[in-house]
Coordinates of C-alpha atoms in Angstrom, one line a residue:
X104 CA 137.0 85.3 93.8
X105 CA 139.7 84.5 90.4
X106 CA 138.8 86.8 87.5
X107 CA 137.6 83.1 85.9
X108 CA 135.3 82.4 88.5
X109 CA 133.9 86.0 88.5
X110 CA 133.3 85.6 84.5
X111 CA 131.9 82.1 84.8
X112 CA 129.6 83.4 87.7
X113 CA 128.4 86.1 85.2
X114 CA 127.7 84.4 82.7
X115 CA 125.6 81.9 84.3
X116 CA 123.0 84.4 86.1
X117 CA 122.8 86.2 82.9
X118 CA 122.0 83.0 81.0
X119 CA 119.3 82.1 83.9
X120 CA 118.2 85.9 83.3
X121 CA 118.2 85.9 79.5
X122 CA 115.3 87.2 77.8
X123 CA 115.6 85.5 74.8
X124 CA 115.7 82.2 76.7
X125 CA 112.9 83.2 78.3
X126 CA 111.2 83.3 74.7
X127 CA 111.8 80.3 73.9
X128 CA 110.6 78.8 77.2
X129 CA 107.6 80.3 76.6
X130 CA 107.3 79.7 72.6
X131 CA 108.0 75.9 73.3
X132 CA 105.3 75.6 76.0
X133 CA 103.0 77.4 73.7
X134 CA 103.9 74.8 70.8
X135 CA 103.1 71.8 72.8
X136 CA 99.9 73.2 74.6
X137 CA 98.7 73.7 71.3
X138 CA 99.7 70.7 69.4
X139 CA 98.1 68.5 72.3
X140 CA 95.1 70.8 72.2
X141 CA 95.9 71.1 76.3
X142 CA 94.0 73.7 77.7
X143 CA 96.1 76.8 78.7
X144 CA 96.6 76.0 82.6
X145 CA 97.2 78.1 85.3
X146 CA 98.1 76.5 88.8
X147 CA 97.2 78.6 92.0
X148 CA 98.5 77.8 95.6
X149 CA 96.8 79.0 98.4
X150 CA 98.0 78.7 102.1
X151 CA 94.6 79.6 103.7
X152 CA 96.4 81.7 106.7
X153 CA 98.4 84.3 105.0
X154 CA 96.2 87.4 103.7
X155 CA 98.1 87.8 99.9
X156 CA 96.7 84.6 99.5
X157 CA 93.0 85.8 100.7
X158 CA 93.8 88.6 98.4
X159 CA 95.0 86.9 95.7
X160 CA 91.7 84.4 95.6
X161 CA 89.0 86.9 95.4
X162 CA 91.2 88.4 92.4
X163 CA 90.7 84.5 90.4
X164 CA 87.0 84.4 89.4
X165 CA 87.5 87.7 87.5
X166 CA 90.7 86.0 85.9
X167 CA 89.1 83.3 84.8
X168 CA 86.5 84.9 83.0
X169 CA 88.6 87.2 81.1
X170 CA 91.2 84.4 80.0
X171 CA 90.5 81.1 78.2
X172 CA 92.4 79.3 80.8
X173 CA 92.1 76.5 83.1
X174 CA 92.5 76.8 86.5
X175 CA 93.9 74.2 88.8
X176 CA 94.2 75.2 92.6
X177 CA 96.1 73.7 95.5
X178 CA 96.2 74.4 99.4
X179 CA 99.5 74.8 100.9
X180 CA 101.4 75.4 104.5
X181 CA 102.9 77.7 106.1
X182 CA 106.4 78.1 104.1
X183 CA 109.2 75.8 105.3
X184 CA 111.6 77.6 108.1
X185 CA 114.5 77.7 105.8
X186 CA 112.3 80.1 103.5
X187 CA 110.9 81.9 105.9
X188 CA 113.0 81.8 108.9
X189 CA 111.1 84.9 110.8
X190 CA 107.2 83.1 110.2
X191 CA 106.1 85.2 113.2
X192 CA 107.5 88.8 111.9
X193 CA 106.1 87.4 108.4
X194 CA 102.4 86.9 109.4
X195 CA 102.7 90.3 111.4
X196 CA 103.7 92.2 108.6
X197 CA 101.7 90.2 106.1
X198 CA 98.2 91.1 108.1
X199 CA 99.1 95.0 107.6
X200 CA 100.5 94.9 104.5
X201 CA 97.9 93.3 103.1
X202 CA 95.4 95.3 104.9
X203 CA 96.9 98.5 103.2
X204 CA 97.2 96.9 99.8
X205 CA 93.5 96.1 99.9
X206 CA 92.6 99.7 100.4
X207 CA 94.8 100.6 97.7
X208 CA 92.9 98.2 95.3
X209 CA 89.7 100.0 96.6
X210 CA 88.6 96.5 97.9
X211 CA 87.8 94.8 101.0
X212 CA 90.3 92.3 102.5
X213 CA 87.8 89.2 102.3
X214 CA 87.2 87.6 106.0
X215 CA 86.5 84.6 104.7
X216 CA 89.7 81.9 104.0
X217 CA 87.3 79.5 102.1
X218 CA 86.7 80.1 98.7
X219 CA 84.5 77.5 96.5
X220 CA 86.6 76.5 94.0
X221 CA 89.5 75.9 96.7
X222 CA 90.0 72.2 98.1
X223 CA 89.7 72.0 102.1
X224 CA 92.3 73.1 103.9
X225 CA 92.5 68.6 105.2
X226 CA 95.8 67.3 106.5
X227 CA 96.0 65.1 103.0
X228 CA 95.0 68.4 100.4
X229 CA 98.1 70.3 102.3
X230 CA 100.3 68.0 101.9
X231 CA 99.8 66.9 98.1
X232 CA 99.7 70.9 97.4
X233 CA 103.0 71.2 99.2
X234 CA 104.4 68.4 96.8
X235 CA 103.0 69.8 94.0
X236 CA 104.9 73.6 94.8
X237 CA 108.1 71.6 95.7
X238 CA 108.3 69.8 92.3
X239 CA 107.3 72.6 90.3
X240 CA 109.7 74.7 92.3
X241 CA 108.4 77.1 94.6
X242 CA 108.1 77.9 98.6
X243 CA 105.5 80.4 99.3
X244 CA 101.3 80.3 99.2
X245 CA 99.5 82.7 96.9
X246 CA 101.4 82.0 93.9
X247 CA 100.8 81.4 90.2
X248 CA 102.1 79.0 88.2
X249 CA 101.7 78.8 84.2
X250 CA 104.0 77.2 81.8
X251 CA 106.8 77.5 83.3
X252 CA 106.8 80.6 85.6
X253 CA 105.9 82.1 89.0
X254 CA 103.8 84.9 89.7
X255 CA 103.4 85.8 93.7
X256 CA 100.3 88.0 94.9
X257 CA 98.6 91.2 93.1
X258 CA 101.9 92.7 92.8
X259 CA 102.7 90.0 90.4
X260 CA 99.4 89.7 88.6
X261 CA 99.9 91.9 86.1
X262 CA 102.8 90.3 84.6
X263 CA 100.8 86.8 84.1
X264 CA 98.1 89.0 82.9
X265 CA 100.3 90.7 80.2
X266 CA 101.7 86.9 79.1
X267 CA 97.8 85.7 79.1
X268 CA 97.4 88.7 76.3
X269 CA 100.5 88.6 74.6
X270 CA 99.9 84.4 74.2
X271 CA 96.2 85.3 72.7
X272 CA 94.6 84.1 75.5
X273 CA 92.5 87.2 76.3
X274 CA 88.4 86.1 76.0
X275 CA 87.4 89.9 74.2
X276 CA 89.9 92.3 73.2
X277 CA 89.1 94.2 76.1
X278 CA 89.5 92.0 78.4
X279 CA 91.0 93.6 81.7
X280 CA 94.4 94.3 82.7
X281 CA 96.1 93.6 86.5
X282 CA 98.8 96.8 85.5
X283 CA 96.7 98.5 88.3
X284 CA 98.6 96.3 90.9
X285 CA 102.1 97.4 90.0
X286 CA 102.6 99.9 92.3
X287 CA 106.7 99.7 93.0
X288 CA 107.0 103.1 91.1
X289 CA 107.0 106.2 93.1
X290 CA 104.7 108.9 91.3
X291 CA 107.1 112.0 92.8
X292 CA 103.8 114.4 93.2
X293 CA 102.6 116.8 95.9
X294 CA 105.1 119.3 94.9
X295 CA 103.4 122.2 96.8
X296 CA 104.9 121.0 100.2
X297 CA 108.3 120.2 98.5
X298 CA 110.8 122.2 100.0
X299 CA 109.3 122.4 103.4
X300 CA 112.1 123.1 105.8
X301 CA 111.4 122.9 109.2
X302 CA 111.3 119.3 110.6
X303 CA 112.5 117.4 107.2
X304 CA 111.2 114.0 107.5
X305 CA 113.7 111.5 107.7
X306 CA 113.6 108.4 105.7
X307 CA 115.4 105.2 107.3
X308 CA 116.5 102.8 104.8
X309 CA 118.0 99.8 105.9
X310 CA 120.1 98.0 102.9
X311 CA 122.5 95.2 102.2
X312 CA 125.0 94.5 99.7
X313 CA 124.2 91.2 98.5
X314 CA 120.0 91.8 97.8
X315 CA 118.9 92.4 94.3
X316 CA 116.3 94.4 95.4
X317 CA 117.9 96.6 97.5
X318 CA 119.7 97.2 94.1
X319 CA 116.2 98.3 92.4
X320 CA 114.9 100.1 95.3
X321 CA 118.4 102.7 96.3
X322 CA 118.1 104.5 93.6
X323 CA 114.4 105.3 93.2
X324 CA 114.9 105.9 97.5
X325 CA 117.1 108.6 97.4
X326 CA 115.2 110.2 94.2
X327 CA 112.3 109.7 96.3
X328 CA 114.0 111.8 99.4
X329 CA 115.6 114.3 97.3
X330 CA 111.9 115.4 95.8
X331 CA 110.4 115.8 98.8
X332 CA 113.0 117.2 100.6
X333 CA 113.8 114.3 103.2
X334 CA 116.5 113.5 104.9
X335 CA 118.0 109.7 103.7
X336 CA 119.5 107.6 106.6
X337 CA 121.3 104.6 105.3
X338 CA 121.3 101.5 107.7
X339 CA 122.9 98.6 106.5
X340 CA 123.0 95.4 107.5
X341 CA 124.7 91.9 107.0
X342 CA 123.0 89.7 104.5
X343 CA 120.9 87.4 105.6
X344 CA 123.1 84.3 104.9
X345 CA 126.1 86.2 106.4
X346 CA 123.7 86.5 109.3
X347 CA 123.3 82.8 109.8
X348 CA 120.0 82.8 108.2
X349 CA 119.5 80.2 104.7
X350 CA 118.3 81.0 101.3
X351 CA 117.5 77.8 100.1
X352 CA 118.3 77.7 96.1
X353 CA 114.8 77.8 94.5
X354 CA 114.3 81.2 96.6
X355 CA 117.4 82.1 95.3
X356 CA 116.4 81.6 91.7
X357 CA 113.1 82.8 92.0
X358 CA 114.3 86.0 93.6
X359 CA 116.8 86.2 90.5
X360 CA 114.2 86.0 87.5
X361 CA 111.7 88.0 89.5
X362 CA 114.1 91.0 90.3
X363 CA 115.2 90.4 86.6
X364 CA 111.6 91.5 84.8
X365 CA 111.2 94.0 87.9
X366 CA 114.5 95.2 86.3
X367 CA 112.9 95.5 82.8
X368 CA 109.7 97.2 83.6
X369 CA 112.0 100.1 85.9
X370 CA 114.6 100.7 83.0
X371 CA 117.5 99.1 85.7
X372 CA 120.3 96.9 83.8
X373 CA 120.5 93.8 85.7
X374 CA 121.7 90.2 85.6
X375 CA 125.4 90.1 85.0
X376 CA 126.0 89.1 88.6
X377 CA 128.8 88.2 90.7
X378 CA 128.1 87.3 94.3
X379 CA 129.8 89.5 96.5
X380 CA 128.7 87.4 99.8
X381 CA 131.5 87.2 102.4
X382 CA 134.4 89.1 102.1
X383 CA 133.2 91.6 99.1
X384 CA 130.5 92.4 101.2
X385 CA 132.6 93.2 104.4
X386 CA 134.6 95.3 102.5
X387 CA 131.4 97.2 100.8
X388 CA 130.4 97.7 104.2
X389 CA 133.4 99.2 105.4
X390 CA 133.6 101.8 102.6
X391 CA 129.9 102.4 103.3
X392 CA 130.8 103.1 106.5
X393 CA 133.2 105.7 105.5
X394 CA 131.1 106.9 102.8
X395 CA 128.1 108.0 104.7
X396 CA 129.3 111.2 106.6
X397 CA 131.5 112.4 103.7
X398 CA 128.3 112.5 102.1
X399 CA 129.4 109.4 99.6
X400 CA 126.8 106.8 101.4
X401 CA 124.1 106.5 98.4
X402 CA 126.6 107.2 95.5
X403 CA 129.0 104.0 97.3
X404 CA 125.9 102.2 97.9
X405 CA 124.7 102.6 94.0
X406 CA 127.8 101.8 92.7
X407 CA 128.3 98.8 94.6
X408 CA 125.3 97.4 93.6
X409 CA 125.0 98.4 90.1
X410 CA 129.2 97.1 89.8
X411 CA 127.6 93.5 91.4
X412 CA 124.1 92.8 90.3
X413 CA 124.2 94.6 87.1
X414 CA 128.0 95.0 85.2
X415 CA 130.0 91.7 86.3
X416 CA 132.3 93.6 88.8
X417 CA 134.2 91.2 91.1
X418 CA 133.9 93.2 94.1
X419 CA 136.5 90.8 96.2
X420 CA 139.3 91.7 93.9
X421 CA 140.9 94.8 94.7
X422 CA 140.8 96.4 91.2
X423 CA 136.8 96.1 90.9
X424 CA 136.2 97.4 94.5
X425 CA 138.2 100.4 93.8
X426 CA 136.4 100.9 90.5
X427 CA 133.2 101.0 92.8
X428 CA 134.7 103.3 95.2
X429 CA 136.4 105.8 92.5
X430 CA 132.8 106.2 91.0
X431 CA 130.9 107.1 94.4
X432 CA 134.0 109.7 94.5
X433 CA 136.3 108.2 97.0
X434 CA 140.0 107.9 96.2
X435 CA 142.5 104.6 96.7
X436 CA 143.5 106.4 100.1
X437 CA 139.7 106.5 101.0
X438 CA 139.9 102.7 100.3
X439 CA 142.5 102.2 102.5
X440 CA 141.2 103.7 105.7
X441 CA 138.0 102.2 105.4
X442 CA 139.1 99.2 105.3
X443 CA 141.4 99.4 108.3
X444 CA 138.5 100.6 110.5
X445 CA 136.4 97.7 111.9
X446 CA 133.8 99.9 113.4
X447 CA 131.4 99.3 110.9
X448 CA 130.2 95.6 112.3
X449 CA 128.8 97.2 115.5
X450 CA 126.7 100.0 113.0
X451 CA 125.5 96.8 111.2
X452 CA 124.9 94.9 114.3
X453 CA 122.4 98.0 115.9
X454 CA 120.6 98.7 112.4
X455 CA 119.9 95.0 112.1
X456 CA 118.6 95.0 115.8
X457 CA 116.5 98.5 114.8
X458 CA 115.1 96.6 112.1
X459 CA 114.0 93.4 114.3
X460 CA 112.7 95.8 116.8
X461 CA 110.6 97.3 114.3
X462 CA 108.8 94.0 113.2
X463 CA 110.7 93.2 109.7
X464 CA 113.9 91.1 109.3
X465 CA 114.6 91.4 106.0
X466 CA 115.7 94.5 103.2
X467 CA 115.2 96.9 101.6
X468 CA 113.0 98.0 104.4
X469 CA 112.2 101.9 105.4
X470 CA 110.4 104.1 107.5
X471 CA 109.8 107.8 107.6
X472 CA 110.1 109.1 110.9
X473 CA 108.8 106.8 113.8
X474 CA 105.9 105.5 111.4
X475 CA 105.5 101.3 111.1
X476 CA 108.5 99.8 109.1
X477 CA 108.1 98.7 105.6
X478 CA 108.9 95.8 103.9
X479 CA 109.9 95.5 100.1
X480 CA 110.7 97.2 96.6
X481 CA 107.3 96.5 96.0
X482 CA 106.2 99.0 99.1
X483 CA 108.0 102.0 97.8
X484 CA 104.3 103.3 97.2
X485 CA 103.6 102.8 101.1
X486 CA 106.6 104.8 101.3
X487 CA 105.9 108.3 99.1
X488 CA 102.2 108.0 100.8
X489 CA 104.3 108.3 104.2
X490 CA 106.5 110.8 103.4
X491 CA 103.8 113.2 101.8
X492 CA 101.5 112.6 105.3
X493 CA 104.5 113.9 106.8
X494 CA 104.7 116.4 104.9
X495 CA 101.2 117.7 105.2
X496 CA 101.3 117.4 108.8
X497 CA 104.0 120.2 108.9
X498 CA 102.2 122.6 106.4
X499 CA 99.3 121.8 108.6
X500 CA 101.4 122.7 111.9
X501 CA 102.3 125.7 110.5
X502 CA 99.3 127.2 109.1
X503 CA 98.1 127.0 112.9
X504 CA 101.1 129.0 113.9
X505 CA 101.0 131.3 111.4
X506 CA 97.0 132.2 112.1
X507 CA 97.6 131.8 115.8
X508 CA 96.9 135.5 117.8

């Protein structure tokens, strides 16, 4: 990519990422709601086969009773194959997931898919509530809409909450807050089975170079691992586009503003993007690659994404992917054998079957051990829970050993 293109490709995503534009989004909808005396409407979509959306529902009534709002709700579809192009490892890994979540929200995953102030799930309701999430500019069921911006399952909740408040929309003073459901943070406890030596549990981490939340999530990882004492194992993969699978442009842009007030809320610059798909990432993979055993993998995986998702670094010229190299610790000669050594397509090629094989298609995605893969920055909860079961296990094995005759 030119130096032009690269600053012109920076300045757009921090435009559709600015804050301040943001405001005054939401100041102008504001104006108008209450110039027309327009009641303050939320818009809910719910596909009556996926779980978050089950979940999602029996979170509503509560909402609606705290806020003054309106609430206008649609049924959708499955989403379209060129948002979802794994449906089947989706709905797998939505049914667990969402079964966890629920127990972490001490509640019960409802069994029911009918809720009363949701329209029948008819041929004709489907299809207008697909419309309706087309033209407003979305792809996936239980998701929020209001004035302007997207909100997907309790992991999102609390941010449409926090608008509802900050807008003056709150029915008492007291009314409730969703910050209960954001969960991405790992809490870094348990500290009397840090340092346990025998067995280390062994985080797999599979990451690309072109997913912005791979970019929030590598980072708090390897934190994560060094606390506890795990070992990381990086396993990157291709992007998805790189691996013939599409990322249609409204879940590129939605991915872009959501990873961009995910950014806020962890303290993670973010926004002054240059794509690095295609070549930039080949040759991020390659000194990956050659990172990893020196003992450079999550300092050249850090950088890489920090240079591309967060400081404007063209990664395809030569002078910014040196710049990213230099500051993982790896000299121009480090460069250049990496990226004469071609070795790291088949690496990509088994992690990305490993990560099939284990039910997900998609990063960041980890496991400790041989436990269940999973699925998302947002998971990174899931994750700690994991590691520290792990962990207890060992202590437990060896307070049996140590009291056995």
């Amino acid at each position: 990519m030119s130096s032009i293109k690269a600053l012109v490709a920076s300045l757009v995503t921090r435009l559709l990422t600015s804050q301040r534009l943001q405001g005054f989004r939401r100041k102008r909808f504001a104006l108008k709601r209450r110039l027309t005396g327009s009641a303050a409407k939320v818009i809910y979509f719910h596909q009556p086969d996926d779980p978050y959306s089950v979940l999602l529902a029996a979170q509503l009534v509560k909402l609606k009773a705290a806020y003054r709002i309106e609430l206008d709700c649609y049924v959708v579809p499955a989403p379209e194959a060129s948002a979802a192009p794994d449906l089947a490892r989706l709905m797998d890994w939505s049914r667990r997931d969402a079964d966890r979540l629920a127990k972490q929200v001490a509640t019960e995953l409802p069994v029911t898919t009918q809720f009363s102030f949701l329209p029948l799930a008819t041929p004709e309701n489907l299809a207008r509530g697909a419309d309706h999430r087309k033209k407003l500019g979305h792809y996936l069921g239980a998701t929020l809409y209001f004035e302007g911006e997207w909100y997907w399952g309790l992991d999102r909740l609390h941010y449409l909450e926090q608008r509802l408040q900050d807008d003056g929309l709150s029915v008492t003073a007291s009314s409730p807050s969703a910050a209960a459901y954001a969960f991405a943070v790992p809490q870094l406890r348990f500290d009397e089975v840090k340092g346990v030596e025998s067995r280390r549990p062994m985080i797999h981490f599979f990451c690309s170079l072109r997913s912005p939340y791979t970019y929030l999530a590598a980072a708090q990882v390897r934190k994560l691992a060094e606390h506890y004492g795990a070992d990381l194992q990086l396993k990157f993969v291709l992007p998805m586009v790189m691996r013939g699978l599409p990322v249609p442009w409204v879940k590129r842009l939605y991915i872009l503003r959501d990873a961009k007030r995910e950014a806020i809320r962890l303290g993670v610059p973010f926004g002054s993007i240059v794509d690095p798909v295609g070549k930039p990432v080949e040759a991020g993979l390659a000194l990956l690659h050659y990172a990893i055993p020196r003992g450079n993998g999550s300092a050249m995986l850090e950088s890489f994404l920090e240079a591309v998702f967060a400081q404007g670094i063209d990664a395809g010229s030569s002078a910014g992917l040196l710049a990213i190299a230099q500051r993982a610790g790896l000299t121009s000669g480090d460069v250049q054998a990496a990226l004469a050594d071609v070795s790291w397509r088949a690496v990509a090629e088994t992690n990305r079957n490993d990560m099939l094989t284990g039910g997900i298609w998609g990063v960041p995605s980890f496991c400790v051990n041989d436990r269940p893969l999973l699925w998302g920055q947002d998971r990174l909860w899931m994750l700690e829970e994991d590691v520290i079961s792990e962990l207890r296990s060992v202590v437990h094995r060896q307070g049996l050993s140590e009291g056995a005759p």
